[in-house]
Structures are given as structure tokens and as C-alpha cells.
């Protein structure tokens, strides 16, 4: 045997001998942290139980998913209120740029605002105070949403207005365009022009769900509309006179591309459904939610997974009713917090406070640096 062959044999034997004593704890810390950074919050907790080395790596990179805050716009003045629903802290922002405007949508820390003229729209970031104007939108709309931050380079804004039960008008604005493109589409299945969900962007499409069980899908890339109907899935709160005088709302949200539908009716339990293989399956227990939290609002809703203390809940942007806490519904406990979030109307047509005030919406939380500047 040559010297070279003997050297290879010795090296291989040493490697085999050493490998007998290797454990998970021997994986380099840098590699462990890189692996742990891809885990969800729940899986990161589970991985922490393997050994001390894994626990150290998991804790080093573990970041609980940030939950959104409420931003509210008073009817008068130029002060805006920013509310942390978990810490129950409120901050006041002086933003004269948006005095006298209405909020339309929120995404990625940006707000889509509308002036009282209805045709003047602009993006606004309340943390950087950056303002980006849009061309005048001559078509009135009932729902509007945008795909991504206006600084992303791929932003698309879509405004929807049902013309009649068998037709809808859609206006599209692409980033950098000088004008909106308006088109009318036929909806053979019909679409309720008076009661429908928020407009939701997910899976490169814009979605909207109506009271009669029709899901409208718009593809901005091909400028095509598709409708699907679930006759058995009309709003369940329509068929009982007990709920006749109570405000009913429809919310459409997504989590990692999966669609969730929610109905609310006054103080009644929120009814949540998940679209699975072209069928809406009701989520009636906390176990079925699997750590999901829904942050509902009339114009744009958010979801998060495995946020500590907030798991298996629906949060609404109404706060200040009891110790400055947001109204929420816990599927674990099967009740609202506070226990009686809304007063019942005195008579059939009495007015009841909304769980989602018109001028309140969820927004990405500010950075610590921004908050330090408010102190």
C-alpha cells in the first residue's frame, strides 16, 4: 500500500470513528441559527426542547410575528390616534397633511386616503409622512384596495363599483400611469351591489365576497373577472328576524394565500370560514383556527399566526370602551372582551355602535425609533 493510500485510509477511519460521537448539539451554531430562522414561531418553540444548543439558537433568531395597530382619524382636526391593542397604549400624531380626508385602505404601513371630493386619492405613510398623489379617479367606488406599497415598484390599485346585479365597473391604476383605466364587466351569477366584503388582494388577484354567496375574482394582469357561487353559503344572519335590526358585516382575509371569510352581526359570535378545495368550511373551534388571529376592519383586514396572547381571536378596531382595550372575540373562551362590547338597539331600527368604526383601520406597527421620537 502506498503512503497516499495509507493516509486516505487513516483519515477515513478517523472520520468514521469521530462520527460515532456526533450529536445534534455538534451542529455549528451559525448553521443552527440559519435553520431556526426559517421556522414558524410555534415550530421554533418545539425545536427549543431538543437540547440546550438548539434552544440557544432558536431564542437568538426567534421573532414573534408583529401584530398591527389601530390608526383612527377624528372627524375634526389634524390629530391622528395610534393605538397598541396589546400594550393598551395610545399615541397622538399631528398630521395636517391628511386633515379632512377619509381612509380607504391600508397595507405594508401605507394608507390610501381620499379627500372629500371623492376623486382625489393619495398614498400616505404616517411614519415617514411621505405623500404620493394618484391621478383623479372619476369613477365613484364602493371598495378599493392596492397590491403592495407604492414604493415597491409593482403597486396596482383597483376600485370596484357594482353597476347593477349583473354588472360591475372596475377602475385600475398601475404605478406610474397618468390615468385610471375603467372597464365594465358582466357578472352572470349576479353580485349584490349593497352588501359585500372589503376588496382583498391575494394570489395576484383581487377578491370580493357578497351577501348572496358570490366570490368575485379580478386578475389585473389579464384584466379578467371570474365569479363563483355558493348558494348554500349565503349570510347565515339573514334568516332570523331576531337579527333583522342588527348591523351585518362581511370580511375577507387571507393567510399565506388561503382565503378566510367572516360574518359579524352585532354581539353575535363571529362566524369564520376557510376556503378549502372550492368549499367553505366553518371554523367553529379554537383548535381549527390553529393559532390564527384576525384583525378585522371594514376596508382592509389582516391576519397573523401564533402571536402570543392574541392566538385564536378576532380583534376589531373599536377601543376605549373598557380600560382602553380593543374589542375582541376569543374562540378559546367563546366570548367577547369586554363581555358586552356593544349596546343593543332600543327598537327594531335603533342604531348600534359599530365594531369597526368607519375612520379606524389596522396598520403595520411603527418602529421603536419612531416611538422614541414621540416621547
Coordinates of C-alpha atoms in Angstrom, one line a residue:
X1 CA 0.0 0.0 0.0
X2 CA 1.3 3.4 -1.0
X3 CA 1.8 6.2 1.5
X4 CA -1.0 8.1 -0.1
X5 CA -3.4 5.2 0.2
X6 CA -2.5 4.7 3.8
X7 CA -3.1 8.4 4.5
X8 CA -6.6 8.2 3.0
X9 CA -7.4 5.1 5.0
X10 CA -6.3 6.7 8.2
X11 CA -8.3 9.9 7.5
X12 CA -11.5 7.8 6.6
X13 CA -11.1 5.7 9.7
X14 CA -10.7 8.8 11.9
X15 CA -13.8 10.4 10.3
X16 CA -15.9 7.2 10.9
X17 CA -14.6 7.0 14.5
X18 CA -15.5 10.6 15.1
X19 CA -18.9 10.4 13.5
X20 CA -20.0 7.9 16.1
X21 CA -19.9 10.6 18.8
X22 CA -21.6 13.4 16.9
X23 CA -25.0 14.7 18.1
X24 CA -27.4 17.4 17.2
X25 CA -25.6 19.6 19.6
X26 CA -22.5 19.4 17.5
X27 CA -24.1 21.2 14.5
X28 CA -22.3 24.6 14.2
X29 CA -24.2 27.4 15.9
X30 CA -24.3 29.6 12.7
X31 CA -25.9 26.8 10.8
X32 CA -28.4 26.1 13.6
X33 CA -29.4 29.7 13.7
X34 CA -29.8 29.8 9.9
X35 CA -32.1 26.8 10.1
X36 CA -34.1 28.1 13.0
X37 CA -34.7 31.4 11.2
X38 CA -36.9 29.6 8.7
X39 CA -39.2 28.1 11.4
X40 CA -42.6 29.4 12.4
X41 CA -43.0 30.8 15.9
X42 CA -44.7 27.6 17.0
X43 CA -42.1 25.2 15.4
X44 CA -39.3 27.4 16.9
X45 CA -40.8 26.7 20.4
X46 CA -40.9 23.0 19.7
X47 CA -37.3 23.0 18.4
X48 CA -36.2 24.7 21.7
X49 CA -37.0 21.5 23.6
X50 CA -34.5 19.3 21.7
X51 CA -31.3 20.4 23.6
X52 CA -29.5 23.4 25.0
X53 CA -27.7 24.2 21.8
X54 CA -31.0 24.2 19.8
X55 CA -32.7 26.3 22.5
X56 CA -29.9 28.9 22.4
X57 CA -30.1 29.1 18.5
X58 CA -33.9 29.3 18.5
X59 CA -34.0 32.1 21.0
X60 CA -31.3 34.0 19.2
X61 CA -33.4 34.3 16.0
X62 CA -36.9 33.9 17.3
X63 CA -39.2 36.9 16.4
X64 CA -42.9 36.7 17.2
X65 CA -44.9 38.0 14.3
X66 CA -45.6 41.6 14.8
X67 CA -49.3 42.4 15.2
X68 CA -50.9 45.5 13.6
X69 CA -52.0 48.6 15.5
X70 CA -55.2 50.7 15.1
X71 CA -54.9 54.1 13.5
X72 CA -58.0 56.4 14.0
X73 CA -59.0 59.6 12.3
X74 CA -61.2 62.0 14.2
X75 CA -63.9 63.9 12.3
X76 CA -62.2 67.2 13.0
X77 CA -58.7 68.5 13.4
X78 CA -55.4 67.1 12.2
X79 CA -54.6 64.8 15.1
X80 CA -54.4 61.0 14.4
X81 CA -54.6 58.4 17.2
X82 CA -52.3 55.4 17.1
X83 CA -53.3 52.6 19.4
X84 CA -51.4 49.4 20.5
X85 CA -54.1 46.8 21.2
X86 CA -51.9 44.6 23.4
X87 CA -50.0 47.1 25.5
X88 CA -53.1 49.4 25.5
X89 CA -51.1 52.5 24.8
X90 CA -52.2 55.4 22.7
X91 CA -50.1 57.9 20.8
X92 CA -51.2 61.1 19.2
X93 CA -49.7 62.1 15.8
X94 CA -50.1 65.6 14.4
X95 CA -50.6 65.2 10.7
X96 CA -52.0 68.3 9.0
X97 CA -51.4 66.7 5.6
X98 CA -54.4 64.4 6.0
X99 CA -56.9 66.8 7.7
X100 CA -60.4 66.5 6.3
X101 CA -59.7 63.2 4.5
X102 CA -61.1 59.7 4.8
X103 CA -59.1 56.5 5.0
X104 CA -59.8 53.9 2.2
X105 CA -57.3 51.1 2.7
X106 CA -54.1 50.0 4.5
X107 CA -51.2 47.8 3.5
X108 CA -47.5 47.5 4.3
X109 CA -47.5 50.6 6.5
X110 CA -49.1 52.8 3.9
X111 CA -52.6 54.3 3.9
X112 CA -54.7 55.0 0.8
X113 CA -56.6 58.3 1.6
X114 CA -59.4 60.1 -0.1
X115 CA -60.3 63.7 0.0
X116 CA -63.9 64.8 0.4
X117 CA -64.2 65.3 -3.4
X118 CA -64.0 61.5 -3.8
X119 CA -61.9 61.8 -7.0
X120 CA -58.7 62.9 -5.2
X121 CA -56.7 59.9 -3.9
X122 CA -53.2 59.7 -2.4
X123 CA -50.9 57.3 -0.6
X124 CA -49.7 58.4 2.8
X125 CA -47.1 56.9 5.2
X126 CA -47.9 58.3 8.7
X127 CA -44.4 57.3 10.0
X128 CA -42.3 58.9 7.3
X129 CA -45.0 61.5 6.3
X130 CA -44.3 60.7 2.6
X131 CA -47.3 61.6 0.3
X132 CA -47.8 60.2 -3.2
X133 CA -50.7 61.5 -5.2
X134 CA -52.7 59.5 -7.7
X135 CA -54.5 60.7 -10.9
X136 CA -58.1 61.8 -10.3
X137 CA -60.4 58.8 -10.2
X138 CA -63.6 59.9 -12.0
X139 CA -65.5 56.7 -11.3
X140 CA -67.1 56.5 -7.8
X141 CA -66.4 53.2 -6.0
X142 CA -67.7 51.1 -3.1
X143 CA -64.5 49.1 -2.5
X144 CA -60.8 49.8 -3.2
X145 CA -57.5 48.1 -2.5
X146 CA -53.9 48.1 -3.5
X147 CA -51.5 45.2 -4.1
X148 CA -48.3 46.5 -2.4
X149 CA -46.6 49.6 -1.1
X150 CA -46.4 52.4 -3.7
X151 CA -42.6 52.3 -3.3
X152 CA -42.4 48.6 -4.2
X153 CA -42.4 49.2 -8.0
X154 CA -45.3 46.8 -8.6
X155 CA -48.2 48.6 -7.0
X156 CA -51.6 48.2 -8.5
X157 CA -54.8 50.0 -7.3
X158 CA -58.2 48.6 -8.1
X159 CA -61.5 50.3 -7.3
X160 CA -64.8 48.4 -7.7
X161 CA -68.4 49.6 -8.1
X162 CA -71.3 47.3 -8.7
X163 CA -73.4 48.9 -11.5
X164 CA -76.3 46.5 -11.2
X165 CA -76.7 42.9 -10.1
X166 CA -75.3 41.5 -13.3
X167 CA -72.5 44.0 -14.0
X168 CA -69.6 45.7 -12.1
X169 CA -67.4 48.6 -13.0
X170 CA -63.7 48.3 -12.2
X171 CA -61.1 51.1 -12.4
X172 CA -57.4 50.1 -12.4
X173 CA -54.3 52.3 -11.8
X174 CA -50.8 50.9 -12.3
X175 CA -47.8 52.6 -10.7
X176 CA -46.5 55.4 -12.9
X177 CA -49.6 55.6 -15.0
X178 CA -51.1 59.1 -15.8
X179 CA -54.7 58.0 -15.6
X180 CA -57.1 55.2 -14.5
X181 CA -58.4 52.6 -16.8
X182 CA -62.1 51.9 -16.3
X183 CA -63.9 48.8 -17.6
X184 CA -67.3 47.3 -17.1
X185 CA -67.7 43.5 -16.7
X186 CA -70.7 41.2 -16.8
X187 CA -71.3 39.0 -13.7
X188 CA -73.6 36.3 -14.9
X189 CA -74.1 34.9 -11.3
X190 CA -75.1 38.3 -10.0
X191 CA -73.3 40.4 -7.4
X192 CA -75.1 42.3 -4.6
X193 CA -74.3 46.0 -5.0
X194 CA -75.3 46.9 -1.5
X195 CA -73.7 44.3 0.8
X196 CA -70.3 42.8 0.1
X197 CA -66.9 42.4 1.8
X198 CA -63.8 44.5 1.6
X199 CA -61.7 44.2 -1.6
X200 CA -58.8 41.8 -0.8
X201 CA -55.5 41.3 -2.7
X202 CA -54.1 37.8 -2.6
X203 CA -52.5 35.3 -5.0
X204 CA -52.1 38.1 -7.6
X205 CA -55.9 38.6 -7.7
X206 CA -58.4 41.0 -6.1
X207 CA -61.3 39.3 -4.4
X208 CA -64.7 40.4 -3.1
X209 CA -67.5 38.3 -1.5
X210 CA -71.1 39.4 -1.5
X211 CA -74.1 38.7 0.8
X212 CA -75.6 36.2 -1.7
X213 CA -72.5 33.8 -1.6
X214 CA -70.7 35.0 -4.8
X215 CA -67.0 35.3 -4.8
X216 CA -65.7 37.8 -7.4
X217 CA -62.1 37.4 -8.6
X218 CA -60.3 40.0 -10.7
X219 CA -56.9 39.4 -12.4
X220 CA -55.3 42.8 -13.1
X221 CA -52.6 41.2 -15.3
X222 CA -55.1 39.8 -17.8
X223 CA -58.0 42.2 -16.9
X224 CA -60.4 39.4 -16.5
X225 CA -63.2 38.7 -14.0
X226 CA -64.3 35.3 -12.6
X227 CA -67.3 34.6 -10.3
X228 CA -68.1 31.5 -8.2
X229 CA -71.3 31.0 -6.3
X230 CA -72.1 29.0 -3.2
X231 CA -75.9 29.1 -2.9
X232 CA -75.8 27.2 0.5
X233 CA -73.4 29.8 1.8
X234 CA -75.5 33.0 1.9
X235 CA -75.0 35.1 5.0
X236 CA -76.4 33.0 7.9
X237 CA -77.6 36.1 9.8
X238 CA -80.2 36.8 7.1
X239 CA -82.7 34.1 8.0
X240 CA -83.8 35.1 11.5
X241 CA -86.0 38.1 12.5
X242 CA -84.0 38.4 15.8
X243 CA -81.1 39.7 13.8
X244 CA -83.1 42.0 11.5
X245 CA -82.2 45.3 13.1
X246 CA -78.5 44.5 13.8
X247 CA -75.6 45.7 11.6
X248 CA -74.2 42.8 9.5
X249 CA -70.7 42.9 8.0
X250 CA -68.7 40.6 5.7
X251 CA -64.9 40.4 5.9
X252 CA -62.5 38.7 3.6
X253 CA -58.9 38.0 4.7
X254 CA -56.0 35.8 3.7
X255 CA -53.2 33.9 5.4
X256 CA -50.4 32.7 3.2
X257 CA -52.6 32.6 0.1
X258 CA -55.6 30.9 1.8
X259 CA -58.9 32.7 1.9
X260 CA -60.9 33.2 5.1
X261 CA -64.4 34.6 5.2
X262 CA -66.0 36.1 8.4
X263 CA -69.6 37.3 9.2
X264 CA -70.5 39.5 12.1
X265 CA -73.9 40.6 13.4
X266 CA -74.0 42.9 16.4
X267 CA -73.0 41.0 19.6
X268 CA -73.4 37.6 17.9
X269 CA -70.4 35.2 17.7
X270 CA -68.3 35.9 14.6
X271 CA -68.7 33.1 12.0
X272 CA -65.4 32.2 10.3
X273 CA -65.0 30.0 7.2
X274 CA -62.0 28.8 5.3
X275 CA -61.9 28.1 1.6
X276 CA -60.7 24.5 1.2
X277 CA -60.8 22.8 -2.2
X278 CA -63.6 25.0 -3.5
X279 CA -65.6 24.6 -0.4
X280 CA -66.1 27.0 2.5
X281 CA -65.6 25.0 5.8
X282 CA -66.8 26.6 9.0
X283 CA -64.2 27.1 11.8
X284 CA -66.1 26.6 15.0
X285 CA -63.3 25.9 17.5
X286 CA -60.0 27.4 18.6
X287 CA -58.3 24.2 17.5
X288 CA -59.5 24.7 14.0
X289 CA -58.1 28.2 13.9
X290 CA -54.7 26.8 14.8
X291 CA -53.2 30.0 16.3
X292 CA -54.7 32.4 13.7
X293 CA -55.6 35.9 14.7
X294 CA -57.9 38.0 12.5
X295 CA -57.7 41.8 12.7
X296 CA -60.9 42.9 11.1
X297 CA -61.9 46.3 9.7
X298 CA -64.4 47.4 7.1
X299 CA -61.8 48.4 4.4
X300 CA -58.9 46.0 4.9
X301 CA -58.3 43.2 7.3
X302 CA -55.2 41.5 8.4
X303 CA -54.2 38.0 9.8
X304 CA -51.3 36.8 11.9
X305 CA -50.3 33.4 13.2
X306 CA -49.1 32.4 16.7
X307 CA -48.9 35.9 18.2
X308 CA -48.6 35.4 22.0
X309 CA -51.7 36.3 24.0
X310 CA -53.6 37.0 20.7
X311 CA -54.0 33.5 19.4
X312 CA -57.4 32.2 18.2
X313 CA -59.0 35.6 18.4
X314 CA -60.7 38.2 16.2
X315 CA -59.8 41.8 17.0
X316 CA -61.9 44.8 16.0
X317 CA -60.6 48.4 15.7
X318 CA -63.0 49.7 18.4
X319 CA -61.3 50.6 21.6
X320 CA -61.7 52.7 24.7
X321 CA -64.9 51.1 25.9
X322 CA -63.2 49.5 28.9
X323 CA -59.8 50.3 30.1
X324 CA -58.7 51.3 26.6
X325 CA -58.8 47.8 25.3
X326 CA -59.7 46.7 21.8
X327 CA -62.9 44.8 21.4
X328 CA -62.0 41.1 20.6
X329 CA -63.7 37.7 20.5
X330 CA -61.9 34.7 21.9
X331 CA -62.6 31.3 20.3
X332 CA -60.8 29.7 23.3
X333 CA -63.2 31.3 25.8
X334 CA -66.2 31.6 23.5
X335 CA -66.9 35.2 24.4
X336 CA -66.2 38.8 23.7
X337 CA -63.8 41.0 25.6
X338 CA -65.1 43.2 27.1
X339 CA -68.1 40.9 27.8
X340 CA -70.7 43.4 26.5
X341 CA -68.9 45.3 23.7
X342 CA -72.0 46.9 22.2
X343 CA -75.3 48.0 23.5
X344 CA -78.4 46.5 21.8
X345 CA -80.7 48.9 20.0
X346 CA -83.7 50.2 21.8
X347 CA -86.1 49.3 19.0
X348 CA -86.0 47.4 15.7
X349 CA -84.4 50.3 13.8
X350 CA -82.3 51.6 16.6
X351 CA -78.7 52.5 15.9
X352 CA -76.0 50.3 17.4
X353 CA -72.3 51.2 17.6
X354 CA -70.0 49.5 15.1
X355 CA -67.3 47.0 16.0
X356 CA -65.4 48.6 13.1
X357 CA -65.7 52.4 13.1
X358 CA -65.5 53.9 9.6
X359 CA -62.5 56.0 10.4
X360 CA -60.4 53.3 12.1
X361 CA -58.2 50.8 10.4
X362 CA -55.3 48.4 11.1
X363 CA -51.8 49.4 10.1
X364 CA -48.3 48.0 10.5
X365 CA -46.8 49.0 13.9
X366 CA -44.2 51.8 14.0
X367 CA -40.5 51.2 14.7
X368 CA -39.1 51.7 18.2
X369 CA -37.1 54.7 16.9
X370 CA -40.3 56.3 15.7
X371 CA -42.0 55.8 19.1
X372 CA -38.9 57.1 20.9
X373 CA -39.3 60.3 18.9
X374 CA -42.9 60.8 20.2
X375 CA -41.8 60.7 23.9

